[in-house]
PDB file of C-alpha atoms in Angstrom:
ATOM      1  CA  UNK A   1      -4.432   7.471   5.148  1.00 54.00           C
ATOM      2  CA  UNK A   2      -1.245   6.194   5.035  1.00 65.00           C
ATOM      3  CA  UNK A   3      -1.889   2.890   2.239  1.00 68.00           C
ATOM      4  CA  UNK A   4      -3.041   5.636   0.208  1.00 68.00           C
ATOM      5  CA  UNK A   5       0.244   7.993   0.679  1.00 69.00           C
ATOM      6  CA  UNK A   6       2.054   4.900  -0.288  1.00 73.00           C
ATOM      7  CA  UNK A   7       0.473   4.088  -3.038  1.00 74.00           C
ATOM      8  CA  UNK A   8      -0.613   6.863  -4.604  1.00 78.00           C
ATOM      9  CA  UNK A   9       2.094   8.784  -4.356  1.00 80.00           C
ATOM     10  CA  UNK A  10       6.046   8.699  -6.363  1.00 83.00           C
ATOM     11  CA  UNK A  11       8.525   7.244  -3.310  1.00 83.00           C
ATOM     12  CA  UNK A  12       6.024   5.050  -2.872  1.00 82.00           C
ATOM     13  CA  UNK A  13       6.256   3.680  -6.672  1.00 85.00           C
ATOM     14  CA  UNK A  14       9.551   3.688  -6.110  1.00 88.00           C
ATOM     15  CA  UNK A  15      10.240   1.570  -3.688  1.00 86.00           C
ATOM     16  CA  UNK A  16       7.724  -1.292  -4.779  1.00 87.00           C
ATOM     17  CA  UNK A  17       9.922  -0.903  -8.201  1.00 90.00           C
ATOM     18  CA  UNK A  18      12.967  -0.752  -6.222  1.00 91.00           C
ATOM     19  CA  UNK A  19      11.765  -4.053  -4.739  1.00 89.00           C
ATOM     20  CA  UNK A  20       9.570  -5.754  -7.087  1.00 91.00           C
ATOM     21  CA  UNK A  21      13.754  -5.495  -9.533  1.00 93.00           C
ATOM     22  CA  UNK A  22      15.536  -6.908  -6.391  1.00 94.00           C
ATOM     23  CA  UNK A  23      12.798  -9.520  -5.149  1.00 93.00           C
ATOM     24  CA  UNK A  24      10.095 -11.631  -5.536  1.00 94.00           C
ATOM     25  CA  UNK A  25       7.134  -9.310  -4.633  1.00 91.00           C
ATOM     26  CA  UNK A  26       4.064  -9.708  -3.356  1.00 92.00           C
ATOM     27  CA  UNK A  27       1.079  -7.004  -2.183  1.00 90.00           C
ATOM     28  CA  UNK A  28      -0.003  -8.230   0.460  1.00 91.00           C
ATOM     29  CA  UNK A  29      -3.902  -5.908   1.038  1.00 91.00           C
ATOM     30  CA  UNK A  30      -5.794  -6.899   5.238  1.00 92.00           C
ATOM     31  CA  UNK A  31      -9.336  -6.610   5.326  1.00 91.00           C
ATOM     32  CA  UNK A  32     -10.763  -5.904   8.632  1.00 92.00           C
ATOM     33  CA  UNK A  33     -12.873  -8.831   8.753  1.00 93.00           C
ATOM     34  CA  UNK A  34     -15.826  -6.838  11.291  1.00 94.00           C
ATOM     35  CA  UNK A  35     -15.701  -3.554   9.301  1.00 92.00           C
ATOM     36  CA  UNK A  36     -16.551  -5.702   6.780  1.00 90.00           C
ATOM     37  CA  UNK A  37     -19.616  -7.158   6.903  1.00 90.00           C
ATOM     38  CA  UNK A  38     -21.606  -4.761   5.457  1.00 89.00           C
ATOM     39  CA  UNK A  39     -21.512  -4.811   1.711  1.00 87.00           C
ATOM     40  CA  UNK A  40     -20.778  -1.125   1.021  1.00 86.00           C
ATOM     41  CA  UNK A  41     -17.692  -1.771   3.098  1.00 88.00           C
ATOM     42  CA  UNK A  42     -16.476  -5.146   1.657  1.00 90.00           C
ATOM     43  CA  UNK A  43     -16.837  -3.322  -1.900  1.00 87.00           C
ATOM     44  CA  UNK A  44     -14.649   0.235  -0.409  1.00 87.00           C
ATOM     45  CA  UNK A  45     -12.006  -2.946   0.387  1.00 90.00           C
ATOM     46  CA  UNK A  46     -12.306  -4.733  -3.091  1.00 89.00           C
ATOM     47  CA  UNK A  47     -12.131  -1.405  -5.165  1.00 86.00           C
ATOM     48  CA  UNK A  48      -8.750   0.082  -3.552  1.00 88.00           C
ATOM     49  CA  UNK A  49      -7.517  -3.418  -3.711  1.00 91.00           C
ATOM     50  CA  UNK A  50      -8.051  -3.758  -7.144  1.00 89.00           C
ATOM     51  CA  UNK A  51      -6.576  -0.590  -7.983  1.00 88.00           C
ATOM     52  CA  UNK A  52      -4.030  -1.383  -5.872  1.00 89.00           C
ATOM     53  CA  UNK A  53      -3.428  -4.537  -8.383  1.00 90.00           C
ATOM     54  CA  UNK A  54      -3.548  -2.573 -11.452  1.00 89.00           C
ATOM     55  CA  UNK A  55      -1.419  -0.462  -9.674  1.00 88.00           C
ATOM     56  CA  UNK A  56       1.966  -2.195  -9.185  1.00 87.00           C
ATOM     57  CA  UNK A  57       1.465  -5.157 -11.818  1.00 90.00           C
ATOM     58  CA  UNK A  58       2.823  -7.627  -8.818  1.00 92.00           C
ATOM     59  CA  UNK A  59       0.716 -10.946  -7.187  1.00 94.00           C
ATOM     60  CA  UNK A  60      -1.664  -9.976  -4.663  1.00 93.00           C
ATOM     61  CA  UNK A  61      -2.635 -11.437  -1.446  1.00 94.00           C
ATOM     62  CA  UNK A  62      -5.960 -10.771  -0.090  1.00 93.00           C
ATOM     63  CA  UNK A  63      -5.679 -11.299   4.176  1.00 93.00           C
ATOM     64  CA  UNK A  64      -9.140 -11.425   6.762  1.00 93.00           C
ATOM     65  CA  UNK A  65      -7.578 -10.016  10.587  1.00 93.00           C
ATOM     66  CA  UNK A  66      -9.695 -10.604  12.631  1.00 93.00           C
ATOM     67  CA  UNK A  67     -11.462 -13.888  12.364  1.00 87.00           C
ATOM     68  CA  UNK A  68     -11.662 -14.449  16.033  1.00 89.00           C
ATOM     69  CA  UNK A  69     -14.133 -11.224  16.426  1.00 90.00           C
ATOM     70  CA  UNK A  70     -15.846 -12.249  13.165  1.00 89.00           C
ATOM     71  CA  UNK A  71     -16.027 -15.135  10.787  1.00 90.00           C
ATOM     72  CA  UNK A  72     -14.460 -14.292   7.179  1.00 91.00           C
ATOM     73  CA  UNK A  73     -16.625 -17.386   5.537  1.00 92.00           C
ATOM     74  CA  UNK A  74     -18.835 -14.103   4.112  1.00 91.00           C
ATOM     75  CA  UNK A  75     -16.849 -12.852   1.947  1.00 91.00           C
ATOM     76  CA  UNK A  76     -14.951 -16.041   0.320  1.00 91.00           C
ATOM     77  CA  UNK A  77     -18.469 -16.370  -0.494  1.00 93.00           C
ATOM     78  CA  UNK A  78     -19.549 -13.067  -1.651  1.00 89.00           C
ATOM     79  CA  UNK A  79     -16.184 -13.342  -3.527  1.00 87.00           C
ATOM     80  CA  UNK A  80     -16.931 -16.562  -5.161  1.00 89.00           C
ATOM     81  CA  UNK A  81     -20.710 -15.516  -6.400  1.00 86.00           C
ATOM     82  CA  UNK A  82     -21.340 -12.066  -6.359  1.00 80.00           C
ATOM     83  CA  UNK A  83     -25.350 -12.960  -6.136  1.00 84.00           C
ATOM     84  CA  UNK A  84     -25.362 -13.771  -2.592  1.00 88.00           C
ATOM     85  CA  UNK A  85     -23.291 -10.360  -2.686  1.00 82.00           C
ATOM     86  CA  UNK A  86     -25.771  -8.899  -4.580  1.00 82.00           C
ATOM     87  CA  UNK A  87     -28.829 -10.776  -3.218  1.00 84.00           C
ATOM     88  CA  UNK A  88     -26.568  -8.329   0.950  1.00 83.00           C
ATOM     89  CA  UNK A  89     -26.632  -4.962  -1.011  1.00 81.00           C
ATOM     90  CA  UNK A  90     -29.968  -5.700  -1.544  1.00 80.00           C
ATOM     91  CA  UNK A  91     -30.641  -5.760   2.664  1.00 78.00           C
ATOM     92  CA  UNK A  92     -29.982  -1.547   2.013  1.00 73.00           C
ATOM     93  CA  UNK A  93     -31.764   1.526   0.059  1.00 70.00           C
ATOM     94  CA  UNK A  94     -29.419   3.723   0.700  1.00 70.00           C
ATOM     95  CA  UNK A  95     -28.146   5.523  -2.523  1.00 65.00           C
ATOM     96  CA  UNK A  96     -24.396   3.820  -1.817  1.00 69.00           C
ATOM     97  CA  UNK A  97     -25.412   0.050  -2.034  1.00 68.00           C
ATOM     98  CA  UNK A  98     -27.492   1.191  -5.008  1.00 68.00           C
ATOM     99  CA  UNK A  99     -23.668   2.048  -6.296  1.00 71.00           C
ATOM    100  CA  UNK A 100     -22.078  -1.315  -4.631  1.00 70.00           C
ATOM    101  CA  UNK A 101     -24.544  -3.480  -6.582  1.00 66.00           C
ATOM    102  CA  UNK A 102     -23.675  -1.658  -9.756  1.00 71.00           C
ATOM    103  CA  UNK A 103     -19.893  -2.391  -8.671  1.00 69.00           C
ATOM    104  CA  UNK A 104     -20.142  -5.556  -8.001  1.00 67.00           C
ATOM    105  CA  UNK A 105     -21.345  -6.344 -12.190  1.00 65.00           C
ATOM    106  CA  UNK A 106     -18.554  -4.740 -13.276  1.00 65.00           C
ATOM    107  CA  UNK A 107     -15.552  -6.624 -10.503  1.00 62.00           C
ATOM    108  CA  UNK A 108     -17.463 -10.084 -11.641  1.00 58.00           C
TER     109      UNK A 108
END
Protein backbone atom coordinates (compact mmCIF):
# COMPACT_ATOMS: atom_id res chain seq x y z
CA UNK A 1 0.00 0.00 0.00
CA UNK A 2 2.33 2.76 1.12
CA UNK A 3 5.02 2.20 -1.50
CA UNK A 4 2.54 2.71 -4.33
CA UNK A 5 1.15 5.86 -2.78
CA UNK A 6 4.59 7.37 -2.20
CA UNK A 7 6.11 6.26 -5.48
CA UNK A 8 3.33 7.27 -7.84
CA UNK A 9 1.92 10.37 -6.11
CA UNK A 10 2.93 13.93 -6.87
CA UNK A 11 4.05 14.48 -3.27
CA UNK A 12 6.29 11.40 -3.42
CA UNK A 13 8.00 12.75 -6.52
CA UNK A 14 8.45 16.17 -4.92
CA UNK A 15 10.00 14.69 -1.78
CA UNK A 16 12.28 12.38 -3.78
CA UNK A 17 13.44 15.19 -6.05
CA UNK A 18 14.02 17.50 -3.07
CA UNK A 19 16.25 14.94 -1.38
CA UNK A 20 18.07 14.12 -4.62
CA UNK A 21 18.80 17.76 -5.37
CA UNK A 22 20.13 18.44 -1.85
CA UNK A 23 21.85 15.22 -0.72
CA UNK A 24 23.53 12.21 -2.30
CA UNK A 25 20.46 9.99 -2.56
CA UNK A 26 19.75 6.35 -3.34
CA UNK A 27 16.55 4.34 -3.26
CA UNK A 28 16.35 1.24 -1.06
CA UNK A 29 13.91 -1.45 -2.13
CA UNK A 30 13.34 -4.13 0.50
CA UNK A 31 12.19 -7.58 -0.63
CA UNK A 32 10.55 -10.00 1.77
CA UNK A 33 12.79 -13.03 1.24
CA UNK A 34 10.42 -15.76 2.50
CA UNK A 35 7.74 -14.57 0.09
CA UNK A 36 10.17 -14.21 -2.82
CA UNK A 37 10.76 -17.95 -2.79
CA UNK A 38 7.73 -18.13 -5.11
CA UNK A 39 8.92 -17.11 -8.58
CA UNK A 40 5.79 -15.03 -9.26
CA UNK A 41 6.30 -12.98 -6.09
CA UNK A 42 9.98 -12.54 -6.92
CA UNK A 43 9.10 -11.31 -10.42
CA UNK A 44 6.49 -8.95 -9.01
CA UNK A 45 9.11 -7.46 -6.69
CA UNK A 46 11.63 -7.08 -9.51
CA UNK A 47 9.08 -5.34 -11.74
CA UNK A 48 8.13 -2.96 -8.93
CA UNK A 49 11.81 -2.24 -8.25
CA UNK A 50 12.56 -1.61 -11.93
CA UNK A 51 9.58 0.71 -12.31
CA UNK A 52 10.71 2.72 -9.27
CA UNK A 53 14.27 2.77 -10.64
CA UNK A 54 13.12 4.24 -13.95
CA UNK A 55 10.70 6.68 -12.33
CA UNK A 56 13.18 8.07 -9.80
CA UNK A 57 16.31 7.94 -11.96
CA UNK A 58 18.38 7.42 -8.80
CA UNK A 59 20.80 4.66 -7.78
CA UNK A 60 18.93 1.72 -6.25
CA UNK A 61 19.85 -0.92 -3.71
CA UNK A 62 17.90 -4.14 -3.31
CA UNK A 63 17.84 -5.53 0.21
CA UNK A 64 16.51 -8.94 1.17
CA UNK A 65 15.14 -9.05 4.70
CA UNK A 66 14.43 -12.00 7.00
CA UNK A 67 17.47 -13.93 5.74
CA UNK A 68 17.54 -15.73 9.08
CA UNK A 69 14.17 -17.28 8.17
CA UNK A 70 14.88 -17.93 4.49
CA UNK A 71 18.22 -17.68 2.74
CA UNK A 72 18.55 -15.20 -0.12
CA UNK A 73 21.06 -17.01 -2.34
CA UNK A 74 18.30 -18.30 -4.63
CA UNK A 75 17.31 -14.70 -5.43
CA UNK A 76 20.88 -13.72 -6.20
CA UNK A 77 21.15 -16.70 -8.53
CA UNK A 78 17.87 -15.82 -10.24
CA UNK A 79 19.11 -12.27 -10.81
CA UNK A 80 22.42 -13.46 -12.23
CA UNK A 81 21.13 -16.28 -14.43
CA UNK A 82 17.63 -16.06 -15.90
CA UNK A 83 17.77 -19.73 -16.92
CA UNK A 84 17.72 -20.81 -13.27
CA UNK A 85 14.70 -18.55 -12.78
CA UNK A 86 13.04 -20.13 -15.81
CA UNK A 87 13.61 -23.57 -14.31
CA UNK A 88 11.89 -22.48 -11.10
CA UNK A 89 8.98 -21.00 -13.06
CA UNK A 90 8.59 -24.12 -15.21
CA UNK A 91 7.74 -26.13 -12.08
CA UNK A 92 4.38 -24.29 -12.03
CA UNK A 93 1.90 -24.47 -14.92
CA UNK A 94 -0.40 -21.59 -13.98
CA UNK A 95 -1.10 -18.53 -16.09
CA UNK A 96 0.96 -16.41 -13.68
CA UNK A 97 3.99 -18.64 -14.18
CA UNK A 98 3.70 -18.26 -17.96
CA UNK A 99 3.61 -14.50 -17.52
CA UNK A 100 6.64 -14.62 -15.18
CA UNK A 101 8.49 -16.73 -17.72
CA UNK A 102 7.88 -14.12 -20.43
CA UNK A 103 8.78 -11.23 -18.14
CA UNK A 104 12.12 -12.75 -17.16
CA UNK A 105 13.06 -12.72 -20.85
CA UNK A 106 12.28 -8.99 -20.99
CA UNK A 107 14.21 -8.13 -17.82
CA UNK A 108 17.28 -10.08 -18.90
